[in-house]
Tab-separated table of C-alpha atoms and ligand atoms in Angstrom:
chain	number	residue	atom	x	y	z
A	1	UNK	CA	4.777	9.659	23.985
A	2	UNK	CA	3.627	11.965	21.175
A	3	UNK	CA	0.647	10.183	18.910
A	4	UNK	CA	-0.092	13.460	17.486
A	5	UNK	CA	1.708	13.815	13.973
A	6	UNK	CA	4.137	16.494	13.687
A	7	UNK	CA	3.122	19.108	11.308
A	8	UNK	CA	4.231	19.570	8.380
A	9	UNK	CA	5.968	22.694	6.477
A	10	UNK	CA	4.967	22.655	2.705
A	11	UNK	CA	5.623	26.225	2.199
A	12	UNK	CA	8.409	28.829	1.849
A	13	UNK	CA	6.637	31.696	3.766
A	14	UNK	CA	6.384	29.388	6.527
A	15	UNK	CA	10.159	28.218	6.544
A	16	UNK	CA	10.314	32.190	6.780
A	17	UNK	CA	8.357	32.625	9.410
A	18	UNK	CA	10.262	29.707	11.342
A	19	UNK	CA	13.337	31.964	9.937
A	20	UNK	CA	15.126	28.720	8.726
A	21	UNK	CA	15.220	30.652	5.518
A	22	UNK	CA	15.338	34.504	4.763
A	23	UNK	CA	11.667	36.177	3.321
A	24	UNK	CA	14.169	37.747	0.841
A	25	UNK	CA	15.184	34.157	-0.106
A	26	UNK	CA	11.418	33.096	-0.974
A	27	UNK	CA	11.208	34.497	-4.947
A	28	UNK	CA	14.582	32.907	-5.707
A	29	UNK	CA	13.465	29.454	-4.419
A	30	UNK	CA	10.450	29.605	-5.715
A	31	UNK	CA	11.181	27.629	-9.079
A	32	UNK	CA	12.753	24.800	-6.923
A	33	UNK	CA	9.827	24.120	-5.045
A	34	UNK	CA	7.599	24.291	-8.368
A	35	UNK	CA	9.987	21.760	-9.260
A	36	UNK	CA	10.602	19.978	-6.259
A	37	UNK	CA	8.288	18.784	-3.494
A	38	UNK	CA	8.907	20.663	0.062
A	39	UNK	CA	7.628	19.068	3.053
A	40	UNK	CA	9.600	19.472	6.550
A	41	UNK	CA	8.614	18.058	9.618
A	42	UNK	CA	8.293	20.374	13.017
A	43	UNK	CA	10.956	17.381	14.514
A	44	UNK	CA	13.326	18.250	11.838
A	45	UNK	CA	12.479	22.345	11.717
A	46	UNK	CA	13.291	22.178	14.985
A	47	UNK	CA	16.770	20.441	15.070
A	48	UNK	CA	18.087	22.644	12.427
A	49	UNK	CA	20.317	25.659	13.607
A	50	UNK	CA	21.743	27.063	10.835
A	51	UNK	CA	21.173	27.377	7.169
A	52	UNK	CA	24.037	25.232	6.173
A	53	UNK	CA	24.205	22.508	8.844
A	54	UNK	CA	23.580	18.890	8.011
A	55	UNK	CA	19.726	18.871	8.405
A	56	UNK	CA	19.349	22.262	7.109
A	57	UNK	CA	21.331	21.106	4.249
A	58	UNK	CA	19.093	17.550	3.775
A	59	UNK	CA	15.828	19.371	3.718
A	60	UNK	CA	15.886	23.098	2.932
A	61	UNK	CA	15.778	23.879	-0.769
A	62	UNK	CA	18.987	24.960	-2.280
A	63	UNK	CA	18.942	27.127	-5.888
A	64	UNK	CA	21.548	24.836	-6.574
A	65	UNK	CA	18.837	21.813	-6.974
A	66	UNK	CA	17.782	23.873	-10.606
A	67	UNK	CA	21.196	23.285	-12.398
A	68	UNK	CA	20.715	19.900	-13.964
A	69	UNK	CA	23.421	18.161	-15.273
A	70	UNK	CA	23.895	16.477	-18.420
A	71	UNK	CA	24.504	12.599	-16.842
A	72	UNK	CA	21.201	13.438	-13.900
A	73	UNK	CA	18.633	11.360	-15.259
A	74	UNK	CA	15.059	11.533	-13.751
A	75	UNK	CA	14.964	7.562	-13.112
A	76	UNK	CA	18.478	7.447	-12.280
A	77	UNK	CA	18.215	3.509	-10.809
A	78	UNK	CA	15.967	2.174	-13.584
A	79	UNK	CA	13.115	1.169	-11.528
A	80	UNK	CA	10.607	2.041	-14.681
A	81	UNK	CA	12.359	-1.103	-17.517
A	82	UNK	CA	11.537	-3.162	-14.274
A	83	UNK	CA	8.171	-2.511	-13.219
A	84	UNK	CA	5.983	-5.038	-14.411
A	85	UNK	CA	2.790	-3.930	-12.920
A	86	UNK	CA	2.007	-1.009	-11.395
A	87	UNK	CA	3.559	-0.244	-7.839
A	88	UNK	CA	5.591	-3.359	-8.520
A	89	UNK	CA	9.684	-3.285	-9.595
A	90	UNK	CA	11.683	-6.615	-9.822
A	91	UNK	CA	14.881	-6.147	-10.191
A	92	UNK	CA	16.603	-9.435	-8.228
A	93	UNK	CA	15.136	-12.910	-8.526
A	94	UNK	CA	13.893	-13.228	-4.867
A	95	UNK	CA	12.790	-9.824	-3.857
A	96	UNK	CA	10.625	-7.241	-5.374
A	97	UNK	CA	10.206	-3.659	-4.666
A	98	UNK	CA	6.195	-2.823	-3.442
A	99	UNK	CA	5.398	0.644	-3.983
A	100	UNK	CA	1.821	1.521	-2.541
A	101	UNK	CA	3.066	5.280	-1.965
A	102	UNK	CA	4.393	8.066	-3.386
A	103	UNK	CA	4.110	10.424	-0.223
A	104	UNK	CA	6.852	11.049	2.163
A	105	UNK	CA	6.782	12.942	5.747
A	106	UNK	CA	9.803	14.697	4.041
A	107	UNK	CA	11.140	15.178	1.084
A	108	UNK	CA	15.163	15.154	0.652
A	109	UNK	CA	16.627	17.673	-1.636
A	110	UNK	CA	19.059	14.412	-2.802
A	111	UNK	CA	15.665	12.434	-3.283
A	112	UNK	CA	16.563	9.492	-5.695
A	113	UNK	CA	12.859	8.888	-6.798
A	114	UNK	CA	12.203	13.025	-6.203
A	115	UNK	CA	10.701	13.320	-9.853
A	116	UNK	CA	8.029	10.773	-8.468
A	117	UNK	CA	7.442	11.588	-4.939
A	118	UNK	CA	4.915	13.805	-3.457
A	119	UNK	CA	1.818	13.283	-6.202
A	120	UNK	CA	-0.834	12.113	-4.412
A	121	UNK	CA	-1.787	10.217	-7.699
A	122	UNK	CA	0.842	7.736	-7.596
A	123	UNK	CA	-1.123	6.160	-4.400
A	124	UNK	CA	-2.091	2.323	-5.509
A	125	UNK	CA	-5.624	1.821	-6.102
A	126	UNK	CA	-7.375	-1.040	-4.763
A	127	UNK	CA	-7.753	-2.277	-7.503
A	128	UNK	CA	-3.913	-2.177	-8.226
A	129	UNK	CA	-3.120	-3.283	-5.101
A	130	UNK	CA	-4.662	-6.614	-5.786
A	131	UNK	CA	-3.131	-6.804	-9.067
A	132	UNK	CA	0.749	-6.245	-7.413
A	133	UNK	CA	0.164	-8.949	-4.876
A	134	UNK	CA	-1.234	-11.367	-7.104
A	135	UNK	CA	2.234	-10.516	-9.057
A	136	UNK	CA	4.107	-11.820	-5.912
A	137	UNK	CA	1.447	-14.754	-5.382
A	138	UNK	CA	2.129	-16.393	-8.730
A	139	UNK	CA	5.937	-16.510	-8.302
A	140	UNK	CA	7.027	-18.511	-5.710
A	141	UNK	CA	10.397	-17.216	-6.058
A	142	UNK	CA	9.999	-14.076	-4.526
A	143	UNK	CA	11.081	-14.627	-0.695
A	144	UNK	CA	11.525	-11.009	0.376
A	145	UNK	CA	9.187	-8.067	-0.785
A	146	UNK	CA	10.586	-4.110	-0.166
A	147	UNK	CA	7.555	-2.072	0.995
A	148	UNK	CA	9.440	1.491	-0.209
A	149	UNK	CA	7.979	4.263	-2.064
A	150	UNK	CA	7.801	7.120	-1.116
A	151	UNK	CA	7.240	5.870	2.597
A	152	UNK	CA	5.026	3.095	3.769
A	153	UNK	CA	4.684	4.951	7.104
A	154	UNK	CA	2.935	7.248	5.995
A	155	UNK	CA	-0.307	5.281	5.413
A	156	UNK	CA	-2.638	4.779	8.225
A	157	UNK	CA	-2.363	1.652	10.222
A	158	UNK	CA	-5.562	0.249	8.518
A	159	UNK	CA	-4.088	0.820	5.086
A	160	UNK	CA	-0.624	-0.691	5.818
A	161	UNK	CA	-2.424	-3.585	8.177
A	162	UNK	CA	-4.443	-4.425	4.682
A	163	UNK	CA	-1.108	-4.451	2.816
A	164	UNK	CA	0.290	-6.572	5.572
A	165	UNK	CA	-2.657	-9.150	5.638
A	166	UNK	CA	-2.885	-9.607	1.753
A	167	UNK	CA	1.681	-10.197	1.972
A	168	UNK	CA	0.917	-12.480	4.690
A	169	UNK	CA	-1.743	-14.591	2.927
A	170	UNK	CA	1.273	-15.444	0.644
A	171	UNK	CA	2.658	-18.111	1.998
A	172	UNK	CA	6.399	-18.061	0.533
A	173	UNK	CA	6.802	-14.406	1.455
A	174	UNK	CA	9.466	-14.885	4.172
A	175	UNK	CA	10.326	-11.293	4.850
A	176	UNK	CA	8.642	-7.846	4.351
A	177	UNK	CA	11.389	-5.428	4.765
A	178	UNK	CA	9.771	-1.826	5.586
A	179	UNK	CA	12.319	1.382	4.009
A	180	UNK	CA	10.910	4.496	6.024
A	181	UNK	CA	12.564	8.152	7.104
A	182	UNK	CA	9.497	8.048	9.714
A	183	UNK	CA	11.159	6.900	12.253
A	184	UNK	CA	13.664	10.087	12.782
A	185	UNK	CA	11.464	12.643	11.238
A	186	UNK	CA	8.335	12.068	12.711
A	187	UNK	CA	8.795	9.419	15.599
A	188	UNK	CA	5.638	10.122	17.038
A	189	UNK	CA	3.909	7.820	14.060
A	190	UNK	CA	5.948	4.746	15.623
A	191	UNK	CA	2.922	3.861	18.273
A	192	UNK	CA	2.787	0.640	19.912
A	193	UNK	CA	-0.740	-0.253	17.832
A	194	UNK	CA	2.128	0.436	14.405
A	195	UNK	CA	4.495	-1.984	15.992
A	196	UNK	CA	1.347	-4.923	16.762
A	197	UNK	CA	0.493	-4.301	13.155
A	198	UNK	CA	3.876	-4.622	12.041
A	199	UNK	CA	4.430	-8.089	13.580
A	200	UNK	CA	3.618	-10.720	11.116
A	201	UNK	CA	3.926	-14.299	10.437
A	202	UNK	CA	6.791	-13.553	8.105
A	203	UNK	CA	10.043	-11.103	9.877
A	204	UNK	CA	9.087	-7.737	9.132
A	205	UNK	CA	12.147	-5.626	9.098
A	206	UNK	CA	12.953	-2.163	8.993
A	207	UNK	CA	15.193	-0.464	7.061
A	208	UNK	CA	15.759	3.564	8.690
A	209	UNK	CA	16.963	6.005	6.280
A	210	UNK	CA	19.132	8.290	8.414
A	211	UNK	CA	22.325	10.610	7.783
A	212	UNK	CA	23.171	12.645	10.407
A	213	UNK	CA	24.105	11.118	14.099
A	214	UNK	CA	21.786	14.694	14.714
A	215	UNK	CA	18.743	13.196	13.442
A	216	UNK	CA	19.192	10.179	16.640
A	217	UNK	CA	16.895	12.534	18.939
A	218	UNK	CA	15.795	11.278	22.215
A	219	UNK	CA	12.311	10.913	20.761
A	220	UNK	CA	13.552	8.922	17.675
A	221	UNK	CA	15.591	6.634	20.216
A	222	UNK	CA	12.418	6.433	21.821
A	223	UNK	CA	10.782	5.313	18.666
A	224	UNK	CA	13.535	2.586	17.794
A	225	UNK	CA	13.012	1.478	21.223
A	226	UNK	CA	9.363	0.868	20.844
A	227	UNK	CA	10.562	-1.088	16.889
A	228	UNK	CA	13.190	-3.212	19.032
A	229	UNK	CA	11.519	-3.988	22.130
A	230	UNK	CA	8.148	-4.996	19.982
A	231	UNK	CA	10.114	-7.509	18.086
A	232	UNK	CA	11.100	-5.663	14.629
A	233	UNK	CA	14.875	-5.972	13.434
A	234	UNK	CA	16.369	-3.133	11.985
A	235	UNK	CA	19.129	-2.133	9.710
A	236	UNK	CA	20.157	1.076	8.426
A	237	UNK	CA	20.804	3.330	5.018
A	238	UNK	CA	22.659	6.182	4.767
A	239	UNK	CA	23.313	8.135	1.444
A	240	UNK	CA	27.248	9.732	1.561
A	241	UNK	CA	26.253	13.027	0.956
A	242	UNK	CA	28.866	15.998	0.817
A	243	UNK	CA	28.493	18.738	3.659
A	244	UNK	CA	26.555	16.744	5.732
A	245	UNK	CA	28.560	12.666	6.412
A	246	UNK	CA	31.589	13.346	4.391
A	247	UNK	CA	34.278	12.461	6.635
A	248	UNK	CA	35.152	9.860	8.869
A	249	UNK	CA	33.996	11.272	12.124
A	250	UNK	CA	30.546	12.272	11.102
A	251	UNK	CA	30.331	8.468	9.754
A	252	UNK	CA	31.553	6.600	12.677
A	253	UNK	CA	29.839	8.914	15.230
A	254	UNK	CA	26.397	7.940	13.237
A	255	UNK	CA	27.214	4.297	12.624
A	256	UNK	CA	28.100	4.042	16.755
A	257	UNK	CA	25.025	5.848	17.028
A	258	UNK	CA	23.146	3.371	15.258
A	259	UNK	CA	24.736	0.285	16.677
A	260	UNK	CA	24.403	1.745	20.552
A	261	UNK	CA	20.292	2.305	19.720
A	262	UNK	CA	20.424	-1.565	18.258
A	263	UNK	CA	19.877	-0.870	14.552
A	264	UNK	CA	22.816	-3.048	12.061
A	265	UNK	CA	24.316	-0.453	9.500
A	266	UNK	CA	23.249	-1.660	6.577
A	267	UNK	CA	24.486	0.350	3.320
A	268	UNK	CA	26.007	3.504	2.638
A	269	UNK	CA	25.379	4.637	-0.342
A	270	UNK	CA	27.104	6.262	-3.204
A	271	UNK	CA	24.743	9.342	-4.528
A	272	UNK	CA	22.871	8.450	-7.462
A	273	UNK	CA	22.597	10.553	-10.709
A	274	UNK	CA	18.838	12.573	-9.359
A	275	UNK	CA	18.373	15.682	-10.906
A	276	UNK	CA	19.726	18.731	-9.311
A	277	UNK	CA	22.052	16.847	-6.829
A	278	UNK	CA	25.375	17.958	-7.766
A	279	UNK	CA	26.043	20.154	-5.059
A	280	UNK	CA	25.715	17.193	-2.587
A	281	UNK	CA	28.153	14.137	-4.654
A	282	UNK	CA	31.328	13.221	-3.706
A	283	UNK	CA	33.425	11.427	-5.916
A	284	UNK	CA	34.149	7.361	-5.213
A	285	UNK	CA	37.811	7.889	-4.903
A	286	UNK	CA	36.489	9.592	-2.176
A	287	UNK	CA	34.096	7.518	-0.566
A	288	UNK	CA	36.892	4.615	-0.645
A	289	UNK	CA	39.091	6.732	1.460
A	290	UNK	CA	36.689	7.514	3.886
A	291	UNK	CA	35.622	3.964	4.168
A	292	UNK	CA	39.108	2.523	4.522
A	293	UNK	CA	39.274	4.877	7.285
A	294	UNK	CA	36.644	3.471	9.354
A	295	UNK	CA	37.916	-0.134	8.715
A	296	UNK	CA	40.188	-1.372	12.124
A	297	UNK	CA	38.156	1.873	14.040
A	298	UNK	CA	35.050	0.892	14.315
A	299	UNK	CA	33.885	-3.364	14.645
A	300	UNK	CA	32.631	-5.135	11.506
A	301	UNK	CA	29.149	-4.572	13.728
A	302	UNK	CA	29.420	-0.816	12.534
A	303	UNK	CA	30.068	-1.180	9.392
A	304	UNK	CA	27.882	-0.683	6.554
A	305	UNK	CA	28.147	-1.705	3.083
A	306	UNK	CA	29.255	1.097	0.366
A	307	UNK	CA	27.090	0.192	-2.714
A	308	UNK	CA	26.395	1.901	-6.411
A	309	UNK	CA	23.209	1.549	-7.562
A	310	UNK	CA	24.140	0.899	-11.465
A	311	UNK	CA	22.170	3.450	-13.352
A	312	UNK	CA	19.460	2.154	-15.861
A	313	UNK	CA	18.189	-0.507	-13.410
A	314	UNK	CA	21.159	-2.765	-13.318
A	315	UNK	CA	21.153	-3.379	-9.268
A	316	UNK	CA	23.644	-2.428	-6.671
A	317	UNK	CA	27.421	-3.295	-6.526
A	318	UNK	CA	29.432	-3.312	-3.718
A	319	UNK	CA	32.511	-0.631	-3.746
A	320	UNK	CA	35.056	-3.065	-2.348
A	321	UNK	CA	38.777	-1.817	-0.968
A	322	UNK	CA	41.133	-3.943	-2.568
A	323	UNK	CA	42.292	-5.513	1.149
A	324	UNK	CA	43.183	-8.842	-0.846
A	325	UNK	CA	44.722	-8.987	-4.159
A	326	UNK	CA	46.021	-12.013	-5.904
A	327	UNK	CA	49.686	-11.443	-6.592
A	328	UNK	CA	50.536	-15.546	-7.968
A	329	UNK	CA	48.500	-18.691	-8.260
A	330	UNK	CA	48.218	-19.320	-4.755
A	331	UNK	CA	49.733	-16.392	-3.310
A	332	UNK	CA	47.336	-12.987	-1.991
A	333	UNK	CA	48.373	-9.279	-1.277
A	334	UNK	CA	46.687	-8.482	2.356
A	335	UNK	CA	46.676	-4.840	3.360
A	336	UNK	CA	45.926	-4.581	7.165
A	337	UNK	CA	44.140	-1.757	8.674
A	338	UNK	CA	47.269	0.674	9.479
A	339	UNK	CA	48.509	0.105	5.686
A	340	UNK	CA	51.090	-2.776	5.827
A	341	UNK	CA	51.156	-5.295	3.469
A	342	UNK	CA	51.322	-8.958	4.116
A	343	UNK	CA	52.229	-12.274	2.011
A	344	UNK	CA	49.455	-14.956	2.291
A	345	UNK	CA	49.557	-18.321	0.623
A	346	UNK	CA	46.496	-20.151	0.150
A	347	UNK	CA	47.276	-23.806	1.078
A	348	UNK	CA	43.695	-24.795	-0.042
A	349	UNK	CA	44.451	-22.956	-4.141
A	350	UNK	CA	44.070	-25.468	-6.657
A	351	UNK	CA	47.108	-24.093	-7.972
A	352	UNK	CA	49.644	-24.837	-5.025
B	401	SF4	S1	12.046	9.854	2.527
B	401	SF4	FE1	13.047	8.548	0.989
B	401	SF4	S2	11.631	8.471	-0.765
B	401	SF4	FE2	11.001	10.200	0.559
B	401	SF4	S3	12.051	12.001	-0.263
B	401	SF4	FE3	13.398	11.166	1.336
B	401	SF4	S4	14.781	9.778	0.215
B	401	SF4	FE4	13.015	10.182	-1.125
């Protein structure tokens, strides 16, 4: 097993020398960068084959990323009307968001927190640290707290074991739910000393950010292994991003992926309104369709969730198909999976 981090590319003379971009290409993409964090790691440099594939297309800056539109908004899911302390946003009644880091192994050109990621600077103090989980200690509501960010893998095991031990002290924290792209890009970080401090007295979970059935190496298997076998659940998210998911096979050849390595697809998301993310949205009508066409393929086990985050901080909603539709007081419209339509009478409708 590989302990050794991968490293990281941060420049675009060094994505030229790895020639997964052209030197001619490095004055025009300049201005992205300035504007953008880069960081690729060598697992991900190394699984992408051509400029346009569906890793190339997730991590390699695109001149496309500097033509913001009018509805991108730099805080396109409202965390910052929610954030009552620093590091902290609370949303939902029983969960909060805990955001000790603003550093990522990678940084996704459809990033929706890229105006914030990669500064150093928006690291938690200690200081600040101690005032977020004193937040969660004086409200015995919260059940669940979302250690997000940036990534919490990043931070050394000390670090996140002195996160861990502070959420753990709190005794109606029931679950600390982990949301990490560390897994696939640099599953080397997923030692067997991160899974023993990883196993609490609350379920830890872990969410995996992944998009691409490409990104399900052997050595991230490997990795999930090591999560599953130690103990720690995990779900998936994946954004529905145009030229890389956005069609049926690409989805149910990564959900199946998922499910056959033991992780639950969790959401997929609809793209939010980042800056400089045009090139990569497809439109809900769209997203339905290609939903509906996994239903009745693939088991409920495979399925994941298609959600909009709300912009301006209003919380997700699910993007249902209309498979039931009320048609008379106690009578429902039921589409099956090949498109018929069936009657259904509720005998238990108040109105029968
Ligand atoms: S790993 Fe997550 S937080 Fe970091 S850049 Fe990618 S999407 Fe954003």
């Amino acid at each position: 097993m590989n302990a050794t981090p991968s490293r990281p590319i941060t420049r675009l003379d060094h994505l030229a020398r790895r020639q997964l971009i052209a030197s001619e290409a490095i004055d025009a993409l300049s201005p992205v960068i300035e504007r953008f964090q880069l960081r690729v790691t060598d697992d991900i440099a190394g699984l992408i084959e051509t400029a346009d594939d569906p890793i190339a297309r997730q991590f390699l800056p695109d001149r496309r990323e500097l033509d913001i539109q009018p509805h991108e908004l730099a805080d396109p899911i409202g965390d910052a009307p929610h954030t009552p302390v620093r590091g902290i946003t609370h949303r939902y009644p029983d969960r909060v968001l805990l955001k000790p880091t603003h550093l990522c192994q990678v940084y996704c050109r459809f990033c929706f927190r890229r105006e914030k990621v990669g500064h150093g600077d928006e690291n938690l103090s200690e200081a600040e640290l101690d005032a977020a989980l004193a937040y969660i200690a004086a409200r015995p509501e919260i059940f669940e707290v979302i250690l997000t960010g940036g990534d919490p893998l990043v931070l050394s095991d000390r670090r996140l074991g002195r996160i861990l031990d502070g959420l753990e002290a709190i005794g109606h924290v029931g679950v600390v739910r982990l949301h990490t792209r560390v897994v696939t890009v640099d599953p080397g970080r997923i030692t067997p000393m991160l899974v023993t401090t990883l196993r609490r007295r609350f379920a830890t979970w872990v969410a995996l950010h992944v998009n691409h059935v490409s990104e399900l190496t052997e050595a991230a298997t490997a990795a999930l292994d090591r999560l599953v076998d130690g103990g720690i659940p995990l779900v998936s998210q994946t954004v529905l991003l145009n030229g890389v998911n956005d069609s049926a096979a690409a989805l149910s050849d990564l959900m199946r992926g998922l499910v056959r390595r033991r992780v639950k697809p969790y959401y997929l998301h609809h793209l939010d309104f980042a800056e400089g993310t045009s090139h990569f949205r497809t439109s809900i009508a769209a997203g339905k369709a290609l939903v509906d066409q996994l239903r009745g393929h693939m088991s409920g086990l495979a399925q994941p969730t298609y959600v909009l985050d709300i912009p301006g901080g209003h919380g997700k909603s699910p993007i249902e198909a209309d498979w039931v539709e009320r048609s008379d007081a106690d009578l429902y419209r039921v589409r099956d999976w090949k498109g018929g339509t069936h009657t259904y009478r509720d005998p238990a409708s108040p109105e029968r």
